[in-house]
Short mmCIF file of C-alpha atoms in Angstrom, two decimals:
data_model
loop_
_atom_site.label_atom_id
_atom_site.label_comp_id
_atom_site.label_asym_id
_atom_site.label_seq_id
_atom_site.Cartn_x
_atom_site.Cartn_y
_atom_site.Cartn_z
CA UNK D 589 146.55 87.84 117.60
CA UNK D 590 144.05 88.67 115.28
CA UNK D 591 139.94 88.62 115.93
CA UNK D 592 137.87 87.26 114.24
CA UNK D 593 134.81 89.23 112.43
CA UNK D 594 131.35 87.91 112.98
CA UNK D 595 129.00 87.42 109.84
CA UNK D 596 127.37 90.66 109.63
CA UNK D 597 123.62 89.12 109.07
CA UNK D 598 121.96 91.71 105.95
CA UNK D 599 118.04 92.27 106.36
CA UNK D 600 116.53 92.37 103.70
CA UNK D 601 114.92 95.36 103.47
CA UNK D 602 110.54 95.70 104.55
CA UNK D 603 108.30 95.79 101.46
CA UNK D 604 105.75 98.12 101.73
CA UNK D 605 101.96 96.42 101.93
CA UNK D 606 99.47 97.67 99.14
CA UNK D 607 97.03 99.61 100.74
CA UNK D 608 94.40 97.88 98.76
CA UNK D 609 94.80 94.49 97.87
CA UNK D 610 93.98 92.59 94.73
CA UNK D 611 90.58 91.60 95.45
CA UNK D 612 89.82 95.15 96.93
CA UNK D 613 91.05 96.58 93.28
CA UNK D 614 89.44 94.02 91.31
CA UNK D 615 86.27 94.15 92.80
CA UNK D 616 86.28 98.05 92.65
CA UNK D 617 86.61 97.46 88.60
CA UNK D 618 83.68 95.20 88.66
CA UNK D 619 82.04 97.17 90.98
CA UNK D 620 82.72 100.74 88.37
CA UNK D 621 81.65 98.67 85.41
CA UNK D 622 78.31 96.97 86.96
CA UNK D 623 77.22 100.45 87.94
CA UNK D 624 78.18 101.65 84.25
CA UNK D 625 76.70 98.94 82.43
CA UNK D 626 72.88 98.96 84.24
CA UNK D 627 72.40 103.03 84.14
CA UNK D 628 73.19 103.42 80.62
CA UNK D 629 70.78 100.81 80.25
CA UNK D 630 68.64 102.38 82.82
CA UNK D 631 68.84 105.95 80.41
CA UNK D 632 68.81 104.38 77.30
CA UNK D 633 65.42 103.05 78.14
CA UNK D 634 64.18 106.02 78.99
CA UNK D 635 65.98 108.80 76.91
CA UNK D 636 67.10 109.36 72.78
CA UNK D 637 67.51 112.19 70.96
CA UNK D 638 70.78 113.68 69.23
CA UNK D 639 72.55 114.18 72.26
CA UNK D 640 71.23 110.67 73.75
CA UNK D 641 74.60 109.22 73.24
CA UNK D 642 76.09 112.52 75.35
CA UNK D 643 73.14 111.89 77.79
CA UNK D 644 74.69 108.38 78.22
CA UNK D 645 77.87 109.68 78.87
CA UNK D 646 77.39 112.20 81.16
CA UNK D 647 74.33 110.11 83.09
CA UNK D 648 76.75 106.69 83.70
CA UNK D 649 79.69 109.69 84.92
CA UNK D 650 77.66 111.52 87.59
CA UNK D 651 76.27 107.69 88.40
CA UNK D 652 79.85 106.38 89.36
CA UNK D 653 81.15 109.68 90.47
CA UNK D 654 77.58 109.44 92.90
CA UNK D 655 79.19 105.64 93.89
CA UNK D 656 82.98 105.75 93.42
CA UNK D 657 82.15 108.51 96.89
CA UNK D 658 80.44 106.84 98.68
CA UNK D 659 81.81 103.65 98.41
CA UNK D 660 85.52 105.60 98.96
CA UNK D 661 83.21 107.36 102.44
CA UNK D 662 82.63 103.58 103.50
CA UNK D 663 85.74 102.04 102.93
CA UNK D 664 86.82 104.46 105.91
CA UNK D 665 83.86 103.37 107.81
CA UNK D 666 85.18 100.00 107.58
CA UNK D 667 88.89 100.78 108.19
CA UNK D 668 88.45 102.61 111.59
CA UNK D 669 85.80 99.98 112.64
CA UNK D 670 88.26 97.41 111.77
CA UNK D 671 91.27 98.99 113.93
CA UNK D 672 88.84 100.15 116.80
CA UNK D 673 87.78 96.00 116.98
CA UNK D 674 91.30 95.85 116.79
CA UNK D 675 92.42 97.80 119.60
CA UNK D 676 90.09 96.50 121.48
CA UNK D 677 90.77 92.70 121.43
CA UNK D 678 94.30 94.14 122.46
CA UNK D 679 93.12 95.80 125.59
CA UNK D 680 90.85 93.24 126.37
CA UNK D 681 93.93 90.84 126.65
CA UNK D 682 96.00 92.89 127.99
CA UNK D 683 93.75 93.31 131.18
CA UNK D 684 92.46 90.16 131.21
CA UNK D 685 93.65 88.32 133.97
CA UNK D 686 92.68 84.58 133.33
CA UNK D 687 95.14 83.22 130.49
CA UNK D 688 92.33 80.41 129.91
CA UNK D 689 89.76 83.34 129.43
CA UNK D 690 92.34 85.75 126.96
CA UNK D 691 93.24 82.71 124.91
CA UNK D 692 89.05 81.69 124.31
CA UNK D 693 88.57 85.70 123.37
CA UNK D 694 91.48 85.08 120.48
CA UNK D 695 90.33 82.80 119.33
CA UNK D 696 86.96 83.47 119.14
CA UNK D 697 88.62 86.68 117.00
CA UNK D 698 90.08 84.83 114.39
CA UNK D 699 88.93 83.33 110.94
CA UNK D 700 86.72 80.57 110.57
CA UNK D 701 89.50 79.91 107.96
CA UNK D 702 92.74 79.84 110.07
CA UNK D 703 91.04 78.99 113.39
CA UNK D 704 91.42 75.32 113.00
CA UNK D 705 95.11 75.21 111.39
CA UNK D 706 96.19 77.47 115.05
CA UNK D 707 96.85 75.70 118.38
CA UNK D 708 96.70 76.93 121.72
CA UNK D 709 100.36 77.02 121.87
CA UNK D 710 100.88 79.60 119.83
CA UNK D 711 97.95 80.72 120.30
CA UNK D 712 99.31 81.77 123.46
CA UNK D 713 102.66 83.08 122.27
CA UNK D 714 100.86 85.57 120.62
CA UNK D 715 98.98 86.09 123.57
CA UNK D 716 101.50 86.87 126.06
CA UNK D 717 103.13 89.57 124.02
CA UNK D 718 100.06 91.35 124.12
CA UNK D 719 100.02 90.76 127.74
CA UNK D 720 103.77 92.33 127.79
CA UNK D 721 103.50 94.96 125.43
CA UNK D 722 102.64 98.72 126.60
CA UNK D 723 99.42 100.14 126.41
CA UNK D 724 97.78 101.28 123.46
CA UNK D 725 96.07 103.58 122.39
CA UNK D 726 92.22 104.35 123.55
CA UNK D 727 91.00 105.00 120.15
CA UNK D 728 91.74 104.12 116.69
CA UNK D 729 92.04 107.12 114.50
CA UNK D 730 93.15 107.39 110.52
CA UNK D 731 96.44 107.60 109.31
CA UNK D 732 97.89 108.99 105.60
CA UNK D 733 97.03 105.72 104.15
CA UNK D 734 93.66 105.70 104.73
CA UNK D 735 92.48 108.52 102.98
CA UNK D 736 95.10 107.50 100.07
CA UNK D 737 93.41 103.98 99.41
CA UNK D 738 90.34 105.48 99.44
CA UNK D 739 91.00 107.86 96.79
CA UNK D 740 92.03 104.63 95.48
CA UNK D 741 88.73 103.32 95.68
CA UNK D 742 86.87 106.51 93.97
CA UNK D 743 89.32 106.09 90.76
CA UNK D 744 88.41 103.04 90.65
CA UNK D 745 84.96 102.83 90.24
CA UNK D 746 85.37 106.24 88.58
CA UNK D 747 87.54 104.67 86.08
CA UNK D 748 85.22 101.87 85.42
CA UNK D 749 82.73 104.13 84.28
CA UNK D 750 84.81 104.44 80.23
CA UNK D 751 85.07 101.84 78.67
CA UNK D 752 81.49 101.53 79.52
CA UNK D 753 80.12 105.28 78.47
CA UNK D 754 82.92 106.47 75.99
CA UNK D 755 82.00 104.81 72.78
CA UNK D 756 78.72 107.40 72.99
CA UNK D 757 80.53 110.15 72.71
CA UNK D 758 82.71 108.94 70.02
CA UNK D 759 80.66 106.66 68.05
CA UNK D 760 77.41 108.69 66.17
CA UNK D 761 75.46 105.59 66.16
CA UNK D 762 74.37 104.74 69.64
CA UNK D 763 73.57 101.21 68.45
CA UNK D 764 76.48 100.89 67.38
CA UNK D 765 78.03 102.93 70.35
CA UNK D 766 75.80 100.64 72.43
CA UNK D 767 77.84 97.30 71.34
CA UNK D 768 80.64 98.49 71.11
CA UNK D 769 80.13 100.01 75.11
CA UNK D 770 78.85 96.24 75.51
CA UNK D 771 81.81 94.08 74.40
CA UNK D 772 84.30 96.02 76.06
CA UNK D 773 82.71 95.60 78.89
CA UNK D 774 82.61 91.78 79.31
CA UNK D 775 86.32 92.05 77.91
CA UNK D 776 86.91 94.23 80.76
CA UNK D 777 84.91 91.82 83.83
CA UNK D 778 87.15 88.83 81.34
CA UNK D 779 90.46 90.29 82.54
CA UNK D 780 89.13 91.43 86.47
CA UNK D 781 87.96 87.72 86.24
CA UNK D 782 91.40 86.12 85.29
CA UNK D 783 93.37 88.45 87.79
CA UNK D 784 90.73 87.06 90.61
CA UNK D 785 91.03 83.51 89.65
CA UNK D 786 94.59 82.87 89.65
CA UNK D 787 95.13 85.59 92.74
CA UNK D 788 92.63 83.04 94.42
CA UNK D 789 94.38 79.66 93.00
CA UNK D 790 90.70 78.80 91.37
CA UNK D 791 92.22 78.75 87.70
CA UNK D 792 92.26 82.78 85.77
CA UNK D 793 90.18 81.28 82.69
CA UNK D 794 86.99 79.39 84.38
CA UNK D 795 87.11 82.81 86.48
CA UNK D 796 87.23 84.83 83.95
CA UNK D 797 84.17 83.03 82.07
CA UNK D 798 82.02 83.42 85.04
CA UNK D 799 82.41 86.56 85.66
CA UNK D 800 81.88 86.94 81.70
CA UNK D 801 79.01 85.25 82.25
CA UNK D 802 77.44 87.29 85.21
CA UNK D 803 77.94 90.12 83.12
CA UNK D 804 76.02 88.49 79.99
CA UNK D 805 73.43 87.75 82.09
CA UNK D 806 73.52 91.31 83.58
CA UNK D 807 73.60 92.67 80.28
CA UNK D 808 70.37 90.64 79.34
CA UNK D 809 68.52 91.50 81.76
CA UNK D 810 69.39 95.26 81.78
CA UNK D 811 68.28 94.46 77.83
CA UNK D 812 64.63 92.59 79.15
CA UNK D 813 63.47 95.14 81.20
CA UNK D 814 64.21 97.97 78.08
CA UNK D 815 67.97 99.39 78.27
#
């Protein structure tokens, strides 16, 4: 008598979650652009001379190196704090004997966006899994991906310098270089807004125009104070 072999379940390989999401990546590039744009304007306002272009390039680069380092460190701080908060929440639920109190704790930790869509029955299943789980570690620690993410933020902020500052060491005429720098910045801001708009479903073109308008307003403010 032949035996029937049960079908083999095919499981797709687990996709690796990106260390930095779209919003993180786009926002960090925008931070770099805004920082370089404002700093170039400030240096232009106080300095001139034959090597003014190089001064503006190195000033913007130095500014964004410092900003990128600070932002990367703060990313590590936020990551550790968030991980510690999640660990604390899990420990509270595991140790809470009152089911209703545990549910209130979980609901209070939810974001305002998701909270209205989660019913108590669904939340109780999460509580039950946490309560049945093994005791978690007592403190939050860094993992390798945290440092990879911090490095990514640092590079994104620093790379945002070059479209703004590079024309000053490529084009001899500083006035033309400044115009090219600002046009490149606005183009990159439009692309950044386009990416955010598509990610959020708010409309890529509208978001791109809004981000460009923000860049124009910032540029006008810089010019108004002498940049």
